[in-house]
PDB file of C-alpha atoms in Angstrom:
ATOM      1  CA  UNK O 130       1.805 -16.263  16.202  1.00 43.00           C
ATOM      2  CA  UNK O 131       4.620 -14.423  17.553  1.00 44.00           C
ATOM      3  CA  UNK O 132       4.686 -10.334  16.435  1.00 50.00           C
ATOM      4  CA  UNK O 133       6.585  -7.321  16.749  1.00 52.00           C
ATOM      5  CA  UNK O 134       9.502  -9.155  16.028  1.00 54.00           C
ATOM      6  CA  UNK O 135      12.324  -7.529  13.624  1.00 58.00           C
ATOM      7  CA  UNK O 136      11.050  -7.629   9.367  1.00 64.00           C
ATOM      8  CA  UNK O 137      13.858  -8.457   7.618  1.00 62.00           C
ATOM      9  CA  UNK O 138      13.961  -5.490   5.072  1.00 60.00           C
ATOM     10  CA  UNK O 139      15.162  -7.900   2.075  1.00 71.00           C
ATOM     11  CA  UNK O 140      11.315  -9.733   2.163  1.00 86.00           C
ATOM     12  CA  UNK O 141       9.997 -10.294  -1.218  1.00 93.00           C
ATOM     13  CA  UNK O 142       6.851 -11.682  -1.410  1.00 95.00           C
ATOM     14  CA  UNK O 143       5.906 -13.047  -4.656  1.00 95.00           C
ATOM     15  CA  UNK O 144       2.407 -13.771  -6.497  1.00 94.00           C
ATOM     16  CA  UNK O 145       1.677 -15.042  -9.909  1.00 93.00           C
ATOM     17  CA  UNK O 146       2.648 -11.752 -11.973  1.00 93.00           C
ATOM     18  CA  UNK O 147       3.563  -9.328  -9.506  1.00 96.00           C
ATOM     19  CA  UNK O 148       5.766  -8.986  -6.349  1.00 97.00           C
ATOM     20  CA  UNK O 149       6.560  -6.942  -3.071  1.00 97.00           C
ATOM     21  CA  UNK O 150       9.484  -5.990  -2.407  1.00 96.00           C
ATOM     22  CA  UNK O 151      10.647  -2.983   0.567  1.00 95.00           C
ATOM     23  CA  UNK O 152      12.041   0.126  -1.733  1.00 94.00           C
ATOM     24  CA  UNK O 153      15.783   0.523  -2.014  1.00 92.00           C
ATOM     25  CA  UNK O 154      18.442   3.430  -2.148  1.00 92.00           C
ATOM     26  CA  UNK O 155      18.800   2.066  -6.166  1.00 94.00           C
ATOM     27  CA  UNK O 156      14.537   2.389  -6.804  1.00 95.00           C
ATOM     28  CA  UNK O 157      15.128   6.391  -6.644  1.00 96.00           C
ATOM     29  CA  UNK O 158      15.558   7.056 -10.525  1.00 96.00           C
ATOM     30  CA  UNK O 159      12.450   4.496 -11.457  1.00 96.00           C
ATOM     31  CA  UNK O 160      10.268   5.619  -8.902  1.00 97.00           C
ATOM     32  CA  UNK O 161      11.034   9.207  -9.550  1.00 97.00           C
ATOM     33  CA  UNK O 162       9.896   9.117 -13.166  1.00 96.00           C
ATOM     34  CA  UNK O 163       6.727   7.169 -12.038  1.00 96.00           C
ATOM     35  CA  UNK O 164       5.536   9.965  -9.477  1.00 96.00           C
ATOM     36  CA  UNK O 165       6.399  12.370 -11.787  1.00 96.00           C
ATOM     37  CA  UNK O 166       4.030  10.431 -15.025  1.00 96.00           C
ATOM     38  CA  UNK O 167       1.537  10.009 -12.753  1.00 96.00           C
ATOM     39  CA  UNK O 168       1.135  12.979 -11.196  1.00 95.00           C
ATOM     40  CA  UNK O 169      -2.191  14.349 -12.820  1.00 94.00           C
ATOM     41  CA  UNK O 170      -3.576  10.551 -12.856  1.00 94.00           C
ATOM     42  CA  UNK O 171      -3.141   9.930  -8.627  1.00 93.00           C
ATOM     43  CA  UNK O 172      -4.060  13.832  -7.800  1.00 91.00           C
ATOM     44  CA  UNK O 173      -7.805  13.310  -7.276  1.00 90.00           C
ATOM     45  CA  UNK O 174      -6.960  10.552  -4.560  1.00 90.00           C
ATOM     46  CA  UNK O 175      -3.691  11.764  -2.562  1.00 90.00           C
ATOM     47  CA  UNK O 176      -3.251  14.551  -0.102  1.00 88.00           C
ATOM     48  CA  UNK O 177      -1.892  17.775  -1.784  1.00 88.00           C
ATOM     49  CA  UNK O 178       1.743  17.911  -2.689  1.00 90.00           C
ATOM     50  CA  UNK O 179       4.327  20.146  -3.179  1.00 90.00           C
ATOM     51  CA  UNK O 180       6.268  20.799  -6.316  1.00 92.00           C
ATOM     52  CA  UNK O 181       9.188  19.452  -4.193  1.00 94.00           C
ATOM     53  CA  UNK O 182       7.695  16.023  -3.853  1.00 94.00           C
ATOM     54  CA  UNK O 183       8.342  15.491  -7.189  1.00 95.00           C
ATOM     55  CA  UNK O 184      11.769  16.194  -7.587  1.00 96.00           C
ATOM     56  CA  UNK O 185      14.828  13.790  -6.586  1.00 96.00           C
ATOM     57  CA  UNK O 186      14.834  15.557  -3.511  1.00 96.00           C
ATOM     58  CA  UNK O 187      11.343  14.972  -2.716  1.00 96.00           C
ATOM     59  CA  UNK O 188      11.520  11.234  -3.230  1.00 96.00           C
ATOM     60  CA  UNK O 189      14.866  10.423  -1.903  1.00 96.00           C
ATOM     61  CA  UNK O 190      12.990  11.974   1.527  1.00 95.00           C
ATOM     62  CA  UNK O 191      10.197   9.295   0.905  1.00 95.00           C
ATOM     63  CA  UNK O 192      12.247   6.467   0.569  1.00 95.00           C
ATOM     64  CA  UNK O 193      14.225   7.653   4.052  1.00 95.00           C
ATOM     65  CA  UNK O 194      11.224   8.088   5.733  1.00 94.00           C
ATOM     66  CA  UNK O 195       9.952   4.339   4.297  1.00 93.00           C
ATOM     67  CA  UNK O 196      13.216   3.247   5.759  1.00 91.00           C
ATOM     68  CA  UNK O 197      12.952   4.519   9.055  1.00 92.00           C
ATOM     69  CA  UNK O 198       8.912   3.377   9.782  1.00 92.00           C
ATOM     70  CA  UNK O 199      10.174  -0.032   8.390  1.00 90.00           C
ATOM     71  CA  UNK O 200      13.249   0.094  11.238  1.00 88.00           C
ATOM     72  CA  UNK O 201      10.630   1.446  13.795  1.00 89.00           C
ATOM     73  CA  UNK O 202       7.885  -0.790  12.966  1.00 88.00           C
ATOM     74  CA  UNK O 203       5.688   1.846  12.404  1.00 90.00           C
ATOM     75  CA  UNK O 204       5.055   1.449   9.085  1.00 93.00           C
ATOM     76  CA  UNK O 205       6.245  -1.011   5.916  1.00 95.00           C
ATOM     77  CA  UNK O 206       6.227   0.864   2.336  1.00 95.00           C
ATOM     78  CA  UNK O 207       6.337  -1.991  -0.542  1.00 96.00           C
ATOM     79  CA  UNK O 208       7.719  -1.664  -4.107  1.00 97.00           C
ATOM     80  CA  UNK O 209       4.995  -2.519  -6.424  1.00 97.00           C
ATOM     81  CA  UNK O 210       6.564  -4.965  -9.219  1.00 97.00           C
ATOM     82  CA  UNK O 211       5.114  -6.390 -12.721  1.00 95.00           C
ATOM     83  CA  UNK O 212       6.891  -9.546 -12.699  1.00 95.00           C
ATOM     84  CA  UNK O 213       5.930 -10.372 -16.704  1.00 92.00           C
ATOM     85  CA  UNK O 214       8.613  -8.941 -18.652  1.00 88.00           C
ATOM     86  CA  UNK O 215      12.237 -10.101 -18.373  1.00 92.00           C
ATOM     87  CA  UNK O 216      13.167  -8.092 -15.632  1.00 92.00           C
ATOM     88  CA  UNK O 217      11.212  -6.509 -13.230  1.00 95.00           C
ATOM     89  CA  UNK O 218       9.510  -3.334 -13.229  1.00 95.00           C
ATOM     90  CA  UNK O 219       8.000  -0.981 -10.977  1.00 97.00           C
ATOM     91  CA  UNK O 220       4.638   0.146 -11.523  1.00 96.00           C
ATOM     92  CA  UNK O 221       3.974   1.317  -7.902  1.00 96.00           C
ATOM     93  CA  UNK O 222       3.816   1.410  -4.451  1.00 96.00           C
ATOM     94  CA  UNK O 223       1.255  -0.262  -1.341  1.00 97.00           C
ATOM     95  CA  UNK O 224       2.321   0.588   2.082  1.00 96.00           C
ATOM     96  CA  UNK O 225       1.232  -0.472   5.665  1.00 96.00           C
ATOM     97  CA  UNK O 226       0.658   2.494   8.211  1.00 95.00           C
ATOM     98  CA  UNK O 227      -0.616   3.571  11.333  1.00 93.00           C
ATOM     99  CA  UNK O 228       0.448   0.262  12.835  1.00 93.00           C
ATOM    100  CA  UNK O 229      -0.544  -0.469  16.384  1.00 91.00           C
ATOM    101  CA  UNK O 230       0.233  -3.444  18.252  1.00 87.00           C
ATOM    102  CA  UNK O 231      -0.772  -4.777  21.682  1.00 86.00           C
ATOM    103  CA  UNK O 232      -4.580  -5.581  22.308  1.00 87.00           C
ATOM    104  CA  UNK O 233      -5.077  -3.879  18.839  1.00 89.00           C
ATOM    105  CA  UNK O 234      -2.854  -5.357  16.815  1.00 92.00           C
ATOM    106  CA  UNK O 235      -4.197  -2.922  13.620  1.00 95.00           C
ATOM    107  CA  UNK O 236      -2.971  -1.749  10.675  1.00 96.00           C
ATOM    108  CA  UNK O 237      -3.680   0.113   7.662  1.00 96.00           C
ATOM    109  CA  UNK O 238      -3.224  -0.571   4.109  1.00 97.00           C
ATOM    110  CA  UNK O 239      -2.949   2.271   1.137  1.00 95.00           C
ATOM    111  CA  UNK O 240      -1.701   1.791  -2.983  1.00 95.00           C
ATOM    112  CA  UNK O 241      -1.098   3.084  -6.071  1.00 94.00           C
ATOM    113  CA  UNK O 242      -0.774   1.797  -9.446  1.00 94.00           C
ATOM    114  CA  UNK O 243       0.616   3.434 -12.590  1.00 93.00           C
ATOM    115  CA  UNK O 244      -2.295   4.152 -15.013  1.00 91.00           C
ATOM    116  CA  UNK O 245      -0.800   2.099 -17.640  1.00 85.00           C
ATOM    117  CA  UNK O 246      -0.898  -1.040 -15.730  1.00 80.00           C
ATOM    118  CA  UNK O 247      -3.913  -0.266 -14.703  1.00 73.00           C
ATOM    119  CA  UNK O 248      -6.678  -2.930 -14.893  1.00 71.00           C
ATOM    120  CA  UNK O 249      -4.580  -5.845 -15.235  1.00 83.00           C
ATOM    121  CA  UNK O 250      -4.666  -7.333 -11.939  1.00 87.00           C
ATOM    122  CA  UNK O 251      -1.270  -5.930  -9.876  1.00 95.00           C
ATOM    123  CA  UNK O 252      -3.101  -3.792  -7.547  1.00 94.00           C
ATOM    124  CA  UNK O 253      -5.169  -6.436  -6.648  1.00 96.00           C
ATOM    125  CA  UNK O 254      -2.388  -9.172  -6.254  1.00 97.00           C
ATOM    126  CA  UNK O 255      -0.330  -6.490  -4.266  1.00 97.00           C
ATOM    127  CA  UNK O 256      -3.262  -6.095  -1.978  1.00 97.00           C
ATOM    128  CA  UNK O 257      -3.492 -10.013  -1.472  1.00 97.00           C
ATOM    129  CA  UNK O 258       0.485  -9.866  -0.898  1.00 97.00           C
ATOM    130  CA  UNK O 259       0.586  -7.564   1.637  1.00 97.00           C
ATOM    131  CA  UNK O 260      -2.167  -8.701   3.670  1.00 97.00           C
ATOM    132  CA  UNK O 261      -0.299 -12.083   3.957  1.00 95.00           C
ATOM    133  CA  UNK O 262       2.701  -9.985   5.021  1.00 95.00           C
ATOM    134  CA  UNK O 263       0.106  -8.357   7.697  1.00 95.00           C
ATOM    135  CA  UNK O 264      -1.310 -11.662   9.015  1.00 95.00           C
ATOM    136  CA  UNK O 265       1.788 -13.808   8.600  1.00 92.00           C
ATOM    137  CA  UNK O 266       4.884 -11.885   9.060  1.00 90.00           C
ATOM    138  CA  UNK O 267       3.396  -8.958  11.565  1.00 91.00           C
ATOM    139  CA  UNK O 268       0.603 -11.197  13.382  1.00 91.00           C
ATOM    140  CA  UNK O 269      -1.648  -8.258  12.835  1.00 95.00           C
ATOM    141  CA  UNK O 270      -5.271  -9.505  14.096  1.00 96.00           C
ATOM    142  CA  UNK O 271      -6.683  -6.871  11.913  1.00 97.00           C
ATOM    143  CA  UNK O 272      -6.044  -4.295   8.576  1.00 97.00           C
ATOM    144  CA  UNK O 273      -8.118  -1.617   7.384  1.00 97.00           C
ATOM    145  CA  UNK O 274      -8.049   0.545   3.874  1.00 97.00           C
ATOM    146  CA  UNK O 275     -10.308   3.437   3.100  1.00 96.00           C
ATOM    147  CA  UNK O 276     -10.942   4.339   0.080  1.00 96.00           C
ATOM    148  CA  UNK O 277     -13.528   7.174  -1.588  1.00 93.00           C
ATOM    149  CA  UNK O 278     -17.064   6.473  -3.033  1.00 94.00           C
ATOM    150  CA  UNK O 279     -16.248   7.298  -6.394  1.00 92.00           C
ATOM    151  CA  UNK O 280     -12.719   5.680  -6.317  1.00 93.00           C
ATOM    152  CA  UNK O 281     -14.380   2.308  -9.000  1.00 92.00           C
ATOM    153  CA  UNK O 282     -11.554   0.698  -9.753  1.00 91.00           C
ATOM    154  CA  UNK O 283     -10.309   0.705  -5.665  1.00 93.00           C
ATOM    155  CA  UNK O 284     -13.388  -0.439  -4.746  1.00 95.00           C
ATOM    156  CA  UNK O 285     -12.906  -3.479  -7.368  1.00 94.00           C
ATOM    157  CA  UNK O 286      -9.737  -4.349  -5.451  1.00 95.00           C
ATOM    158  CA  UNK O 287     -10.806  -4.674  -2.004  1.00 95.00           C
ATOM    159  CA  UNK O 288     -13.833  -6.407  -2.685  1.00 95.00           C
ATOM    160  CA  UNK O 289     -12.037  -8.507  -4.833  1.00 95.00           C
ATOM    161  CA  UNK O 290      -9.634  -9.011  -1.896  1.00 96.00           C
ATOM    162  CA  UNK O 291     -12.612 -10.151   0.608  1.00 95.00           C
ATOM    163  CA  UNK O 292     -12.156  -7.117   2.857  1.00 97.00           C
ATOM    164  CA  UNK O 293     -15.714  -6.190   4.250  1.00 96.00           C
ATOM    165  CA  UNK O 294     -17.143  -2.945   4.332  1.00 96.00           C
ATOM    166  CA  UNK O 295     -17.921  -1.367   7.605  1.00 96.00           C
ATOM    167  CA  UNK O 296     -19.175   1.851   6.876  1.00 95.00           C
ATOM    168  CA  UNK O 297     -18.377   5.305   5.715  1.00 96.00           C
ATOM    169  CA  UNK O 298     -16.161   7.457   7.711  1.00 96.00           C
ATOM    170  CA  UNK O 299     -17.350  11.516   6.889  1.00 96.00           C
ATOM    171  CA  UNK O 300     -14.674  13.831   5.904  1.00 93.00           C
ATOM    172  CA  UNK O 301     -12.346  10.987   6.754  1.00 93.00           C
ATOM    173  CA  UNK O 302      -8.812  12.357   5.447  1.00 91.00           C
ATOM    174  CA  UNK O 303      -7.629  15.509   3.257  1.00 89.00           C
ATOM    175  CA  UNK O 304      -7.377  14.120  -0.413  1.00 92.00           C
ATOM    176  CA  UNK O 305      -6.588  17.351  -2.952  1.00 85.00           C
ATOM    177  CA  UNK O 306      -6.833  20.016  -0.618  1.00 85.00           C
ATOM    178  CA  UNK O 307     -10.738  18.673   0.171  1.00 90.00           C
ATOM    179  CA  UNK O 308     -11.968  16.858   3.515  1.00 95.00           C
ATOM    180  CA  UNK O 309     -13.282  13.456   1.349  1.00 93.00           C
ATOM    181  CA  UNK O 310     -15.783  10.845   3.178  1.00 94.00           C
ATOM    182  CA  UNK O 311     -14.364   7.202   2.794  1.00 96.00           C
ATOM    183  CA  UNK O 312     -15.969   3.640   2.608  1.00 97.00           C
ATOM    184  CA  UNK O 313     -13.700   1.263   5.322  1.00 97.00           C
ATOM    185  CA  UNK O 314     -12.951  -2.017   4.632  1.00 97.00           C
ATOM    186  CA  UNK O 315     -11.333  -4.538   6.970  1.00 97.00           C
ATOM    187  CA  UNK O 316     -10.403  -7.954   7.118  1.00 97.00           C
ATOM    188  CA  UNK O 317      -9.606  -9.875  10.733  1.00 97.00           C
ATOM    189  CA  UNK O 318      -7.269 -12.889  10.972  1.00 96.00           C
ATOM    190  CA  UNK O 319     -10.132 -15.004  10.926  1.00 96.00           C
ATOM    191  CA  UNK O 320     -11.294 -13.881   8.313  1.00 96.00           C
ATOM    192  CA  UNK O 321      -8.076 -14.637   6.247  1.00 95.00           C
ATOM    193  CA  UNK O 322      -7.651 -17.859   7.589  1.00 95.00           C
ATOM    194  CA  UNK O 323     -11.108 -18.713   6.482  1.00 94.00           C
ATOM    195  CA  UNK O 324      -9.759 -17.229   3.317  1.00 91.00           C
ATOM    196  CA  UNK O 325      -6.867 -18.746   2.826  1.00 87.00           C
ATOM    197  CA  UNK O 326      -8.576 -22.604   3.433  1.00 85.00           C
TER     198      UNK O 326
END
């Protein structure tokens, strides 16, 4: 499977009621108002932000720097979308980081999900979206996501996903201004070809 070849940055990738999409200039407003409603709701699981990250500002930067990882091919930030409704909405995002090719070929995976779509299966299908986007469109051989103990409804996801756990990393990253320990899951290419049969 060839990789690090060029993404084309209009990939959608579609599932049964939701869809990944890269962010665009015109996802600003929408995505805006959902950082800024969720704000208390993600705290307790992202790295501490300034006031400036959620202002127009603040997220304009994030979508430039999503655009510039994805032209790099350092990193791939997704739109989440709920597909349901007449048009489509955004409810959140699911990136791929930290990627690393040659004998590694690794990557890994983080999301969010507005709290009122919460529970109804997007995170999930987003997860199962971009890991074919890892295996299929990167040839990654292998993606990681780490997520906290007492993070329930993440742990739902991956497991409902297949990824394996490996362990717990201590003091792993800096979530709310704390040094948390996270569970890591992974999945090889094997793995989701044995998956996928």
């Amino acid at each position: 499977m060839p990789f690090n070849r060029p993404i084309s940055p209009r990939l959608r990738l579609d599932g049964e009621r939701t869809a990944i999409r890269p962010f665009a200039a015109r996802d600003l407003d929408d995505l805006l108002a959902l950082r800024q409603a969720n704000r208390a709701f993600l705290e307790p699981y992202e790295s501490t932000r300034d006031a400036r990250f959620y202002t127009a500002e603040g997220q304009s930067r994030e979508l430039r720097l999503d655009r510039e990882a994805w032209t790099t091919g350092q990193g791939y930030g997704f739109a989440i979308l709920d597909t349901t409704g007449e048009v489509d909405r955004l409810i959140g995002r699911i990136a791929v980081a930290n990627v690393v090719l040659g004998s590694w070929r690794n990557a890994t995976i983080g999301y969010w999900v507005d709290e009122g779509s919460g529970s109804r299966g997007h995170a999930t299908e987003a997860v199962r979206l971009v890991l074919r986007f890892c295996f299929e469109e990167l040839g990654l051989h292998r993606v990681q996501a780490a997520v906290m103990p007492h993070n329930e409804r993440s742990l739902r996801v991956v497991g409902k996903c297949g990824l394996r756990q490996e362990g717990v990393a201590l003091g792993y990253l800096e979530i709310n201004g704390r040094w948390e320990d996270h569970v890591i899951f992974a999945m090889t290419l094997e793995e989701w070809r044995a998956q996928q049969s």
